[in-house]
mmCIF file with all atom_site columns, C-alpha atoms in Angstrom:
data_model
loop_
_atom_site.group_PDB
_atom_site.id
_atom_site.type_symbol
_atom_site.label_atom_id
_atom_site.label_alt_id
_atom_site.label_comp_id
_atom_site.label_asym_id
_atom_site.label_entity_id
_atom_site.label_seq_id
_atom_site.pdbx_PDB_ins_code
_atom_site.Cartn_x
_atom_site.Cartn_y
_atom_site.Cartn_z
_atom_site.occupancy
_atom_site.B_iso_or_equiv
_atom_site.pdbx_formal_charge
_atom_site.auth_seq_id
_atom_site.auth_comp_id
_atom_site.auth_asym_id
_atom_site.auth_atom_id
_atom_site.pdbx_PDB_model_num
ATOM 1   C CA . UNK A 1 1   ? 0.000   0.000   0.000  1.00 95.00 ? 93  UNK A CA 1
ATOM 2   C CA . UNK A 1 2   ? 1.501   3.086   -0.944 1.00 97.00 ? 94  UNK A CA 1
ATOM 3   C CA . UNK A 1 3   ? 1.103   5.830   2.060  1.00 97.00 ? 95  UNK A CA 1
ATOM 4   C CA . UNK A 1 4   ? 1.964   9.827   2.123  1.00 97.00 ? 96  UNK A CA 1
ATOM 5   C CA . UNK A 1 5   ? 2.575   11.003  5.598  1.00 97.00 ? 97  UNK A CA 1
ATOM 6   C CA . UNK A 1 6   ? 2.360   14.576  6.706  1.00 95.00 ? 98  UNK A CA 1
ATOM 7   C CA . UNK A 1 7   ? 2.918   15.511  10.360 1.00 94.00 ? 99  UNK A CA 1
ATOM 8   C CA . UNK A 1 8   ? 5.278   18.281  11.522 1.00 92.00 ? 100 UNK A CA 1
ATOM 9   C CA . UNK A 1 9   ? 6.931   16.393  14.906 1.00 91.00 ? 101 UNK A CA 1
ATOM 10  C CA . UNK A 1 10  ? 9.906   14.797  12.699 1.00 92.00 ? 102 UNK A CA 1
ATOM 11  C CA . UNK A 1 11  ? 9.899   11.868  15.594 1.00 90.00 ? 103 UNK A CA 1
ATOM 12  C CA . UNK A 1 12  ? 6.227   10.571  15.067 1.00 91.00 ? 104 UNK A CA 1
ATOM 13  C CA . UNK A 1 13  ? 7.019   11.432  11.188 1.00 93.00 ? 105 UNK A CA 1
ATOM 14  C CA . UNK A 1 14  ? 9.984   9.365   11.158 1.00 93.00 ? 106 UNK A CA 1
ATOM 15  C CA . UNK A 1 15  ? 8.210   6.547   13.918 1.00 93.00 ? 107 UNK A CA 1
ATOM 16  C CA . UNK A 1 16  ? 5.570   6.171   11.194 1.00 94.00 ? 108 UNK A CA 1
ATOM 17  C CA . UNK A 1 17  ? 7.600   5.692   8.335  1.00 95.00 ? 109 UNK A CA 1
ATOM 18  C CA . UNK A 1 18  ? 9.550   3.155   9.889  1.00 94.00 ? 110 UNK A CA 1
ATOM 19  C CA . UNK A 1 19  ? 6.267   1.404   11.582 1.00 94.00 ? 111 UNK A CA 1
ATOM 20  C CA . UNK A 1 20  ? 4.419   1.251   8.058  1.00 96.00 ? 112 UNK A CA 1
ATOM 21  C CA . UNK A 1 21  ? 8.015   0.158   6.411  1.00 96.00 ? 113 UNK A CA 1
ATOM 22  C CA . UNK A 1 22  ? 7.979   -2.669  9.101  1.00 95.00 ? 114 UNK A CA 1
ATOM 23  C CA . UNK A 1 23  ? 4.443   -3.115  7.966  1.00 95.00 ? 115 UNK A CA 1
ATOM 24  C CA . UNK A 1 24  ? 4.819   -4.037  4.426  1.00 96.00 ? 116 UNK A CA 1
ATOM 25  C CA . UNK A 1 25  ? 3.609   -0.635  2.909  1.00 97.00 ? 117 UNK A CA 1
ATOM 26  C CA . UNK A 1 26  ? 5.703   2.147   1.139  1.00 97.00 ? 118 UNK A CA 1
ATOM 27  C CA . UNK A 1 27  ? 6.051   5.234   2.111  1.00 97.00 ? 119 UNK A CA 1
ATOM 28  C CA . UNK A 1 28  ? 5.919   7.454   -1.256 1.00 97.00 ? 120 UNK A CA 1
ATOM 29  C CA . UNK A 1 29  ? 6.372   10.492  -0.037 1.00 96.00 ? 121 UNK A CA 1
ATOM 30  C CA . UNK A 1 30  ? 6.072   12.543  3.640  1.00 96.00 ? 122 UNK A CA 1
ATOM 31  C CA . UNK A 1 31  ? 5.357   16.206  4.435  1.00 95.00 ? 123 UNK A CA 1
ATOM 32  C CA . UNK A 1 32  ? 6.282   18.554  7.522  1.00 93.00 ? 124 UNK A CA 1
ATOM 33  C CA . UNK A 1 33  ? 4.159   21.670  6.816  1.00 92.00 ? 125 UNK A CA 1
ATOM 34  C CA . UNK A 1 34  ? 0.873   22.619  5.461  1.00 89.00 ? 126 UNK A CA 1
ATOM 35  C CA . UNK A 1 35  ? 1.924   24.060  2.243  1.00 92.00 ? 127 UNK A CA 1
ATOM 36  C CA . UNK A 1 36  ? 3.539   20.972  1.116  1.00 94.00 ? 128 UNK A CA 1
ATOM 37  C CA . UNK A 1 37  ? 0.883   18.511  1.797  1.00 93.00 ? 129 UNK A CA 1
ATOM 38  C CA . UNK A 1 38  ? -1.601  19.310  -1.405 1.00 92.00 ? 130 UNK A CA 1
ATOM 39  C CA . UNK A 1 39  ? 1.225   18.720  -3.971 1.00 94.00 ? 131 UNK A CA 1
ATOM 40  C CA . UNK A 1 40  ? 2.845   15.660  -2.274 1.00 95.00 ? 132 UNK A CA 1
ATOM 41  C CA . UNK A 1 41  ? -0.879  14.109  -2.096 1.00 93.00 ? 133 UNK A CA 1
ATOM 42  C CA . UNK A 1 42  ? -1.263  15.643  -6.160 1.00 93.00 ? 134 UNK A CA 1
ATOM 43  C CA . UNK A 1 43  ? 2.597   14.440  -7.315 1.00 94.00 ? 135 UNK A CA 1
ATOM 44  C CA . UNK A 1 44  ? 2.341   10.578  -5.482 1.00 96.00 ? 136 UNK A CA 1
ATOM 45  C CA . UNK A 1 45  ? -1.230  9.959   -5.391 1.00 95.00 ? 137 UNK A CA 1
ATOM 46  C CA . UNK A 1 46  ? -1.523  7.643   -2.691 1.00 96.00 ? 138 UNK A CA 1
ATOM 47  C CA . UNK A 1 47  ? -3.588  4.626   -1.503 1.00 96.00 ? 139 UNK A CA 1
ATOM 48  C CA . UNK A 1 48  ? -4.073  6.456   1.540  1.00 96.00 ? 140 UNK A CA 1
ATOM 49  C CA . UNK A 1 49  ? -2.550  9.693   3.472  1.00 95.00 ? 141 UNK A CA 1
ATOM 50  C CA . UNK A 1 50  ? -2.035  10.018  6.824  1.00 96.00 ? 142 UNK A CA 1
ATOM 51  C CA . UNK A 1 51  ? -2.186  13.429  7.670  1.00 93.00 ? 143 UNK A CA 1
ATOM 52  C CA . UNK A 1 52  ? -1.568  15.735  11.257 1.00 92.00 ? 144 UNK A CA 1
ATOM 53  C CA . UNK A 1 53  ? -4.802  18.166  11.891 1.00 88.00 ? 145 UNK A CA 1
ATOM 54  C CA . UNK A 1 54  ? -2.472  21.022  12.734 1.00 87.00 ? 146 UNK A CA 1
ATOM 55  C CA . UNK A 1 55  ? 0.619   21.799  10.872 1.00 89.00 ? 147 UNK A CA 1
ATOM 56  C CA . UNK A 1 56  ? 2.851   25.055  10.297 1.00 91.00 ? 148 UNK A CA 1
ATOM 57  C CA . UNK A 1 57  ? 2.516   27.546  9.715  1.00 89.00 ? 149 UNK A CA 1
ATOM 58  C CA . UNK A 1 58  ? -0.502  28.318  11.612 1.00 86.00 ? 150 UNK A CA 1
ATOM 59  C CA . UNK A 1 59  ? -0.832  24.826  13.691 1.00 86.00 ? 151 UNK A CA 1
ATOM 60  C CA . UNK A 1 60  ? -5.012  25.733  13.396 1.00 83.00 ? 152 UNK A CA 1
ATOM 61  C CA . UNK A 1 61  ? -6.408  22.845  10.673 1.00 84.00 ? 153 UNK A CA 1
ATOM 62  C CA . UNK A 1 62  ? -3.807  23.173  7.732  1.00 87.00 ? 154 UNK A CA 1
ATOM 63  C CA . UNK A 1 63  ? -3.549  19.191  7.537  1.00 85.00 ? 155 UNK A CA 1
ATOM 64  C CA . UNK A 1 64  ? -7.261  18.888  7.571  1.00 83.00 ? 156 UNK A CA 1
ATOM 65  C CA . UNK A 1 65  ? -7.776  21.823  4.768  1.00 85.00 ? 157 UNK A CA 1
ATOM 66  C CA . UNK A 1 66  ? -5.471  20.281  2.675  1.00 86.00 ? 158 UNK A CA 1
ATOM 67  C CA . UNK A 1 67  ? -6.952  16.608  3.365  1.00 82.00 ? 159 UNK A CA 1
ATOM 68  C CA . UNK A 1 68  ? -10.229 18.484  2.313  1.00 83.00 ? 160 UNK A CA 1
ATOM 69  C CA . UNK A 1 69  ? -8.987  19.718  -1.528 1.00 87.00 ? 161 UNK A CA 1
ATOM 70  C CA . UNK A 1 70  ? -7.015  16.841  -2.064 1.00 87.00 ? 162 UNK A CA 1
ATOM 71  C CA . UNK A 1 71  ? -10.342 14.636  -1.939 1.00 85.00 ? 163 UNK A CA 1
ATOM 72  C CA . UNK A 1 72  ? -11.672 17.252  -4.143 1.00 85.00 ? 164 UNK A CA 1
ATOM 73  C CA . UNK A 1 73  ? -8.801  16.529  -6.975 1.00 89.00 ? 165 UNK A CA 1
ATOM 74  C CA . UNK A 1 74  ? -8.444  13.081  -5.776 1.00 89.00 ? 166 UNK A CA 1
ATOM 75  C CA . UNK A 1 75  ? -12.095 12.131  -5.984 1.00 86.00 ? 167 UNK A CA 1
ATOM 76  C CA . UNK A 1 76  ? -12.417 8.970   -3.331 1.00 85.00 ? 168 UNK A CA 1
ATOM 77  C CA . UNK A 1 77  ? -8.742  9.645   -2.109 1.00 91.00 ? 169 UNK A CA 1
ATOM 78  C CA . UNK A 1 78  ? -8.842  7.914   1.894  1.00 93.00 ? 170 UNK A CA 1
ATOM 79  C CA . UNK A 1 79  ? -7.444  9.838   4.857  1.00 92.00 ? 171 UNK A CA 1
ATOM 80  C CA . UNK A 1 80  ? -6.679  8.971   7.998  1.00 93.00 ? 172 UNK A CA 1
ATOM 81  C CA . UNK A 1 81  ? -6.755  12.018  10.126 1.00 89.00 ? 173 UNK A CA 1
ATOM 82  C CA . UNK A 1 82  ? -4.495  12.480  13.282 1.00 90.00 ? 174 UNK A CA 1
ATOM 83  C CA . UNK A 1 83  ? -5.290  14.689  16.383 1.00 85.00 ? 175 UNK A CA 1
ATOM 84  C CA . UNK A 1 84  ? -3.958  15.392  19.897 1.00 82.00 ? 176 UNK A CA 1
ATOM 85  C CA . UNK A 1 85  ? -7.507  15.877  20.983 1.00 71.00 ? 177 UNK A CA 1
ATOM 86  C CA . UNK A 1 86  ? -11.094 15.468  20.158 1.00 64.00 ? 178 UNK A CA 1
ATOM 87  C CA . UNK A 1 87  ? -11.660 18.622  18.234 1.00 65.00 ? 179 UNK A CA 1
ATOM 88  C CA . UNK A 1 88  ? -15.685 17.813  17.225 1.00 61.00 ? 180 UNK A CA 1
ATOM 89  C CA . UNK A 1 89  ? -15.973 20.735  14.519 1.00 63.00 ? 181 UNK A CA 1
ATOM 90  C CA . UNK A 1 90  ? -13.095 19.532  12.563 1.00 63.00 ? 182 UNK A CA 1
ATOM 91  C CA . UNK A 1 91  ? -14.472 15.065  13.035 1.00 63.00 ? 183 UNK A CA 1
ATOM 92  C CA . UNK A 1 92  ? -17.621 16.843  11.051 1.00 65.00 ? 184 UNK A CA 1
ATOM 93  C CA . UNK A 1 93  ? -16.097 19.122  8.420  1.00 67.00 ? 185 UNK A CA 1
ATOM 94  C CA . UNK A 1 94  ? -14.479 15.929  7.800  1.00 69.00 ? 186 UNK A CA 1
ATOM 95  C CA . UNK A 1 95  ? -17.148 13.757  7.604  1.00 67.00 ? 187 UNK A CA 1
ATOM 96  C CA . UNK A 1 96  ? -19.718 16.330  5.773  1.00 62.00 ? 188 UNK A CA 1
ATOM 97  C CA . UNK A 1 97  ? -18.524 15.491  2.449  1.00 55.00 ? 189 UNK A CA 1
ATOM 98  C CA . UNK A 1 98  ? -19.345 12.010  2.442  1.00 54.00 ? 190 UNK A CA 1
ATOM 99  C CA . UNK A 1 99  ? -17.938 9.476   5.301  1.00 58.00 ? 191 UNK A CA 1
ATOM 100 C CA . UNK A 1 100 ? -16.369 7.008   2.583  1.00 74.00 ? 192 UNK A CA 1
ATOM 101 C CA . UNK A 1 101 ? -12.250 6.327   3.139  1.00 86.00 ? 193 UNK A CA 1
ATOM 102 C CA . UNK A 1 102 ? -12.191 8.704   5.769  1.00 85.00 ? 194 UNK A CA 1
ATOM 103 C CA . UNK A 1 103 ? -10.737 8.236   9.369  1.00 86.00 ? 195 UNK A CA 1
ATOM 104 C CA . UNK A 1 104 ? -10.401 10.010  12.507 1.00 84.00 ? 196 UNK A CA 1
ATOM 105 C CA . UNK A 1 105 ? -7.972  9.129   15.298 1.00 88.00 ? 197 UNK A CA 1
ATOM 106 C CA . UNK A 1 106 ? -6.181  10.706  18.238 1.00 87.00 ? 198 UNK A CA 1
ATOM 107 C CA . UNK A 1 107 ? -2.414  10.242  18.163 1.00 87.00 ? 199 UNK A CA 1
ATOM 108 C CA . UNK A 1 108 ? -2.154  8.263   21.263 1.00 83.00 ? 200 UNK A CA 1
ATOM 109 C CA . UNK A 1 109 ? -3.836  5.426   18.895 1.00 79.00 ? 201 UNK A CA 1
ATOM 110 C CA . UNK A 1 110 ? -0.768  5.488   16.717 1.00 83.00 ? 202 UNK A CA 1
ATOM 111 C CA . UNK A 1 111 ? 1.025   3.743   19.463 1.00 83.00 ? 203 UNK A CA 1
ATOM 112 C CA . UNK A 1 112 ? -1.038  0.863   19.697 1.00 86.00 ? 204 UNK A CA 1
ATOM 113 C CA . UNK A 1 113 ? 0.657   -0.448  16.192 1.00 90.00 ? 205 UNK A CA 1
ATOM 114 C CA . UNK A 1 114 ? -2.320  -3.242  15.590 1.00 90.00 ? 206 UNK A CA 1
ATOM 115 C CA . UNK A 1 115 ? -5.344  -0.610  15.772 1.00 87.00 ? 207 UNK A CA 1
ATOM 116 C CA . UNK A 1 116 ? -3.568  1.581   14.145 1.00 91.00 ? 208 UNK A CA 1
ATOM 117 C CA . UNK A 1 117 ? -2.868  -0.495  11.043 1.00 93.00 ? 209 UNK A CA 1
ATOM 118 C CA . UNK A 1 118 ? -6.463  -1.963  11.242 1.00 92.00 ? 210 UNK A CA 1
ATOM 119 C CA . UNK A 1 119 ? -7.750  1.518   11.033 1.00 91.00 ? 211 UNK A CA 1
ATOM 120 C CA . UNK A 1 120 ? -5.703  2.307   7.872  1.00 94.00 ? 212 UNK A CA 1
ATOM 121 C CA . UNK A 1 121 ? -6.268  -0.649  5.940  1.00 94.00 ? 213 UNK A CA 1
ATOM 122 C CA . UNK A 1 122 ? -9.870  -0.010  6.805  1.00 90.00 ? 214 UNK A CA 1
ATOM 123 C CA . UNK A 1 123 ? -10.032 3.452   5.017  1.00 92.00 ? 215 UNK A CA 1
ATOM 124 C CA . UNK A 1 124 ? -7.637  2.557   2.780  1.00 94.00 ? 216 UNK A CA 1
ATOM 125 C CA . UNK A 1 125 ? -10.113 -0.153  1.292  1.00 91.00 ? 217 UNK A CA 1
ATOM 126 C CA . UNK A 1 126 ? -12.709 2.617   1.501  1.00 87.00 ? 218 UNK A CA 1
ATOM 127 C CA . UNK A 1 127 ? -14.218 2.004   5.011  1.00 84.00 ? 219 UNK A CA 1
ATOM 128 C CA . UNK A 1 128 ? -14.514 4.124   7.842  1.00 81.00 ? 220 UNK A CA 1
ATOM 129 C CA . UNK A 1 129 ? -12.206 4.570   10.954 1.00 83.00 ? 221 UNK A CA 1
ATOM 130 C CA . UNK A 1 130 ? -13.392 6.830   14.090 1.00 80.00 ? 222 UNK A CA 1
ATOM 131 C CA . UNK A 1 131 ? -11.535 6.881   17.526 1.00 80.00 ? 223 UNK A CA 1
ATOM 132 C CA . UNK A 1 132 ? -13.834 5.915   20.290 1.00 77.00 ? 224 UNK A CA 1
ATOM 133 C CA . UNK A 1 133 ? -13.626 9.139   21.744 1.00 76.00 ? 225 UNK A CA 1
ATOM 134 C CA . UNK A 1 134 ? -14.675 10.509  18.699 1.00 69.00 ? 226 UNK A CA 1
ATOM 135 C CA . UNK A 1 135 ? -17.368 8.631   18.209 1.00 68.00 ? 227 UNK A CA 1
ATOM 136 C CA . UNK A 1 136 ? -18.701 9.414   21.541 1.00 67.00 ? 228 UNK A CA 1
ATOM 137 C CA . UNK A 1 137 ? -18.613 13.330  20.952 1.00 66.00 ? 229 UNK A CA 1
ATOM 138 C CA . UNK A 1 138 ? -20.559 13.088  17.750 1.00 61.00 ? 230 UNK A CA 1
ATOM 139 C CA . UNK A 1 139 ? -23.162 10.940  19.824 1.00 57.00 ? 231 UNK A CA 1
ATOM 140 C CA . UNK A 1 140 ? -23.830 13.444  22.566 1.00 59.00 ? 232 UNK A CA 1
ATOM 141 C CA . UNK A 1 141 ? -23.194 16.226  20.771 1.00 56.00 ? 233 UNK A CA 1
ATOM 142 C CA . UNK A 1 142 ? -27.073 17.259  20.212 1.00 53.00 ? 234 UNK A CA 1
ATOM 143 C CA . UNK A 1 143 ? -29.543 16.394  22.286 1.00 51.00 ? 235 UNK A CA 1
ATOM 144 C CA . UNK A 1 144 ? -33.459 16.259  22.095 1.00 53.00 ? 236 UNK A CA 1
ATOM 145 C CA . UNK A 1 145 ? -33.178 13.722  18.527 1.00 63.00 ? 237 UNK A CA 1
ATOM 146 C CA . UNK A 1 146 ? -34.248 10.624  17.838 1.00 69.00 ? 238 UNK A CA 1
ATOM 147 C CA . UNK A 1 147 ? -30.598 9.255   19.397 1.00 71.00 ? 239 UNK A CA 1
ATOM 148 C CA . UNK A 1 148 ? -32.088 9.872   22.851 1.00 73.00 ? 240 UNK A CA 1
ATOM 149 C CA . UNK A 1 149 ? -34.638 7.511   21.871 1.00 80.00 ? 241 UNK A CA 1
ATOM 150 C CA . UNK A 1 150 ? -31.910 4.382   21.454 1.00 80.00 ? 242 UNK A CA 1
ATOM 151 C CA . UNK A 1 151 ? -32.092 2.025   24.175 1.00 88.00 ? 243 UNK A CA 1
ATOM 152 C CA . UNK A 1 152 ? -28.188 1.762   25.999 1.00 89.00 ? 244 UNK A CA 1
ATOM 153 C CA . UNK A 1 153 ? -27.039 -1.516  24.096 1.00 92.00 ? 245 UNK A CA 1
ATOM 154 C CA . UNK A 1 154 ? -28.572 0.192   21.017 1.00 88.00 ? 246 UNK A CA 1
ATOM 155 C CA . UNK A 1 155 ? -26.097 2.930   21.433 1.00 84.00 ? 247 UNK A CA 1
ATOM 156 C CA . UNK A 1 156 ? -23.508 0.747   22.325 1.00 88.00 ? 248 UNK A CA 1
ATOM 157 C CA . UNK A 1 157 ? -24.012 -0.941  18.804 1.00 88.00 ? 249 UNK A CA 1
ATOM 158 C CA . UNK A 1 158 ? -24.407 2.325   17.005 1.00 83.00 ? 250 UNK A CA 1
ATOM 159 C CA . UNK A 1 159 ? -20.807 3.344   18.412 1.00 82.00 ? 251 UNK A CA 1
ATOM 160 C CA . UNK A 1 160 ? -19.338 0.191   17.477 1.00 85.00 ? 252 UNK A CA 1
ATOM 161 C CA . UNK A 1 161 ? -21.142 0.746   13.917 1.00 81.00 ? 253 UNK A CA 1
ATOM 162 C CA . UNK A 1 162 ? -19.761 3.904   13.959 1.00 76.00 ? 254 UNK A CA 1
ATOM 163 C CA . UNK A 1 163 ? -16.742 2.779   14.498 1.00 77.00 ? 255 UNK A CA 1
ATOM 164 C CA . UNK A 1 164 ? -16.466 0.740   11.293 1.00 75.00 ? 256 UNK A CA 1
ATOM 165 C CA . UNK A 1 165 ? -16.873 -2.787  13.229 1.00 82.00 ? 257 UNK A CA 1
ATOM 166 C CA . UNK A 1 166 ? -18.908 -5.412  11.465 1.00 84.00 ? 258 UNK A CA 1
ATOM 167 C CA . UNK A 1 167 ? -21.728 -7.805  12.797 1.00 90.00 ? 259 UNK A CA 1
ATOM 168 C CA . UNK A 1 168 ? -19.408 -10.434 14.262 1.00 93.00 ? 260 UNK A CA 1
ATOM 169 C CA . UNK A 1 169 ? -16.691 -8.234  15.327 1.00 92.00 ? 261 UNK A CA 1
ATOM 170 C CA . UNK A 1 170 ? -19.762 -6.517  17.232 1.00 93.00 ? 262 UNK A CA 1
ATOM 171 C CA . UNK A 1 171 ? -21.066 -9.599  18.928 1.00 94.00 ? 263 UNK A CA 1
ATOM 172 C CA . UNK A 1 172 ? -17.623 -10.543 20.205 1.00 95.00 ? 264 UNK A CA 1
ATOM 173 C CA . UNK A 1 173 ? -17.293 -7.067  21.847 1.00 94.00 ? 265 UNK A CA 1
ATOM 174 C CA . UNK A 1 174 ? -20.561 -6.849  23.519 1.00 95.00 ? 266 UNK A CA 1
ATOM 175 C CA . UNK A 1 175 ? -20.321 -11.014 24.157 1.00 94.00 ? 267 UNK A CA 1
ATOM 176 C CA . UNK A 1 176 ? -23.855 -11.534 22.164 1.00 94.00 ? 268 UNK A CA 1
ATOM 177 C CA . UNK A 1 177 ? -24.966 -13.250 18.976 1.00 94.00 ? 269 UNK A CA 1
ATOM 178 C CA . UNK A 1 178 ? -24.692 -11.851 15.835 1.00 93.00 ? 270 UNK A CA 1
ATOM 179 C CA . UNK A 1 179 ? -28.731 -12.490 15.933 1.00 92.00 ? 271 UNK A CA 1
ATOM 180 C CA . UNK A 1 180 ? -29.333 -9.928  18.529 1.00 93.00 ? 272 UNK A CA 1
ATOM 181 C CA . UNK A 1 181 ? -26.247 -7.578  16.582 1.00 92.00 ? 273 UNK A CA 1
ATOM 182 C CA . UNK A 1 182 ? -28.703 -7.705  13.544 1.00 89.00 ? 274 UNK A CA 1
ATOM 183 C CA . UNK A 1 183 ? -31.838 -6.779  15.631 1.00 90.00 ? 275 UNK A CA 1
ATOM 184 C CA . UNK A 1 184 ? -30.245 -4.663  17.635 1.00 88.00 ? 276 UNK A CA 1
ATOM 185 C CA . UNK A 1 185 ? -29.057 -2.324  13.924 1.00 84.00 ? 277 UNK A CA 1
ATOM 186 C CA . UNK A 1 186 ? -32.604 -3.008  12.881 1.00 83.00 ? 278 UNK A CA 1
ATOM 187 C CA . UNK A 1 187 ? -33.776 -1.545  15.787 1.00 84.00 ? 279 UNK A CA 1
ATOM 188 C CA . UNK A 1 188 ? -31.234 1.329   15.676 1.00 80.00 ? 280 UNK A CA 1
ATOM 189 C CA . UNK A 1 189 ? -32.551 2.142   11.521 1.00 78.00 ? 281 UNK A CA 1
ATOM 190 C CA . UNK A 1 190 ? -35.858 2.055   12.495 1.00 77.00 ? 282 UNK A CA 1
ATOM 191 C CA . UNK A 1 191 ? -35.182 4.983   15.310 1.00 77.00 ? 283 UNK A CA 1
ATOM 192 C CA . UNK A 1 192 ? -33.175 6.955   13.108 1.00 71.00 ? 284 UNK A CA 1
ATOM 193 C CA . UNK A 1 193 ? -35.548 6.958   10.138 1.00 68.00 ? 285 UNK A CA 1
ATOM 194 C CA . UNK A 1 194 ? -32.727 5.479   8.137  1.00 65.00 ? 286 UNK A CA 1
ATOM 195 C CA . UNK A 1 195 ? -33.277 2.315   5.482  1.00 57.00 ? 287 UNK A CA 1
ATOM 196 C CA . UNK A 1 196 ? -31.579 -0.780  6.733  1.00 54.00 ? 288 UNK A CA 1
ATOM 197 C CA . UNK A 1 197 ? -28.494 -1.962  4.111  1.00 51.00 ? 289 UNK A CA 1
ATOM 198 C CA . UNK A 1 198 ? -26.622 -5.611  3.614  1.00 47.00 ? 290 UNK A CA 1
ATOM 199 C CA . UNK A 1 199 ? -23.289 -3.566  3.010  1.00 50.00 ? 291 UNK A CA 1
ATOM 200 C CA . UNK A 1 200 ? -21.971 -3.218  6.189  1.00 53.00 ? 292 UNK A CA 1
ATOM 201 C CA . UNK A 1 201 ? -19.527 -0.395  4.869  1.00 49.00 ? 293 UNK A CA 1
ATOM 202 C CA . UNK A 1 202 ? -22.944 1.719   3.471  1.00 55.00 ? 294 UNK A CA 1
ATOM 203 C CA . UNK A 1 203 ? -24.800 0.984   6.970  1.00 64.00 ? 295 UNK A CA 1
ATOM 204 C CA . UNK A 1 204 ? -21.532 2.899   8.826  1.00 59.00 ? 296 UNK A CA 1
ATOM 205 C CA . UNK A 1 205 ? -21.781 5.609   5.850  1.00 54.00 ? 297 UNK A CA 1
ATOM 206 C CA . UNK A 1 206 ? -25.499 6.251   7.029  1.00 55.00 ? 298 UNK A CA 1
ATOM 207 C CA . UNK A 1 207 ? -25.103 6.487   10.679 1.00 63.00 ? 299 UNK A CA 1
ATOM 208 C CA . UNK A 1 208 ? -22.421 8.899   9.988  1.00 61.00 ? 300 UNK A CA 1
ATOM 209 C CA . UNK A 1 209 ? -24.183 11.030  7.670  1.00 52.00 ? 301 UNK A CA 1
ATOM 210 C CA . UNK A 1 210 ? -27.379 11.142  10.097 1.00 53.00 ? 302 UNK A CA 1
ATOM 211 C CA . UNK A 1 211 ? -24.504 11.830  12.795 1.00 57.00 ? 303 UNK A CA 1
ATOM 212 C CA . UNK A 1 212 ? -23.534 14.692  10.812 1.00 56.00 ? 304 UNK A CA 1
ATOM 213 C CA . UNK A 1 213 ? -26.459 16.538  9.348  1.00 47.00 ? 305 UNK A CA 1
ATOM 214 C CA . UNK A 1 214 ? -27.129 19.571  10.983 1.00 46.00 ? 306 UNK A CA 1
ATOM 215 C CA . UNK A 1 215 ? -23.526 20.184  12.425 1.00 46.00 ? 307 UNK A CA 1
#
C-alpha cells in the first residue's frame, strides 16, 4: 500500500515511516508543513494519506484543509486524520462530504501499532475509521433527537457501527450473537428513520451522515 505522511513532529514522522516500512507498505512520499501537503498528495497519489490536523505555519487545521482539496482533486482519495484531541468541529467538516475512506484518530492510537494499522487498511479499502472518543462526541453532541430515543445496548451498537466494526466483530465485543447484533441495527434504523443496508460499509456511511447533518 503506498502511504503519504504529513505531520510536523519529525519523531512521530519518522516513527511512522519506519512502523508502516515494518508493515509491508511504502512510504511514497512525507510532508512537515501545510503548504507541502496538497502537492505531495497531487505528485504521489496515494492509496491512503495520513495526515496531522495542525501543521505550520498556523498549527489551526492546515492538515485537515489540505486533506479536504485533495479529496476534491483526488475524488475517493482515503485519509486517515491524526489529532492530539477530540476537536468535534473539525471530526464533522471531515465527515460532511461524504464518510467514505475517511478516518479520525487521536495520536495516542498510533502507538497501539495493531489498531492503528487496522484503522488504515480499513479506510484505505474505503471504510470508515473513528476513535472511540470521537465517536462518543458526535453521539452526545445534540440532544433532544431521535438518538435519545436508542435504548443503551442500542447505542452501544451504534458506536461500534460507527466505528467501522462489522456484525461479528460486534457480537464478540458486547459477548452476544450476531442475531441480537442484527436486531439490535434493525432496531437502531428504524429509530433513526434510516433504510436498513446488507453492506456493512454503506450501513456505517449512514449512521455517519445522520450523525452529521445539521452540524
Amino acid at each position: 500500500m503506498r502511504v503519504v505522511i504529513a505531520e510536523d513532529n519529525a519523531l512521530l514522522r519518522e516513527g511512522m515511516v519506519l512502523l508502516l516500512t515494518s508493515a509491508g507498505h511504502e512510504v511514497v512520499g512525507v510532508a512537515g508543513s501545510g503548504p507541502e501537503v496538497l502537492p505531495a498528495l497531487l505528485k504521489h497519489r496515494p492509496d491512503v494519506a495520513v495526515l496531522d490536523v495542525r501543521m505550520p505555519p498556523g498549527f489551526r487545521d492546515e492538515g485537515l484543509r489540505a486533506a479536504l482539496e485533495a479529496r476534491k482533486e483526488i475524488p475517493g482519495l482515503p485519509v486517515l486524520v491524526l489529532s492530539q484531541y477530540v476537536e468535534e468541529s473539525y471530526a464533522a467538516e471531515l465527515l460532511g462530504g461524504g464518510a467514505s475512506g475517511v478516518g479520525y484518530l487521536l495520536k495516542d492510537r498510533v502507538g497501539r501499532v495493531d489498531e492503528f494499522l487496522d484503522a488504515l487498511d480499513r479506510v484505505a479499502t474505503g471504510g470508515t475509521a473513528l476513535d472511540p472518543e470521537v465517536v462518543t462526541e458526535l453521539l452526545t453532541r445534540r440532544r433532544d433527537d431521535p438518538i435519545d430515543t436508542l435504548t443503551p445496548r442500542e447505542r452501544e451498537v451504534l458506536k461500534l457501527m460507527a466505528e467501522g466494526r462489522d456484525n461479528t466483530t460486534i457480537a464478540k465485543t458486547l459477548v452476544v450473537t450476531e442475531r441480537a447484533v442484527s436486531k439490535h441495527i434493525g432496531n437502531v434504523f428504524l429509530k433513526l428513520g434510516l433504510p436498513p443496508s446488507d453492506s456493512g460499509h454503506r450501513r456505517v456511511l449512514a449512521v455517519l451522515a445522520y450523525l452529521n447533518r445539521d452540524s
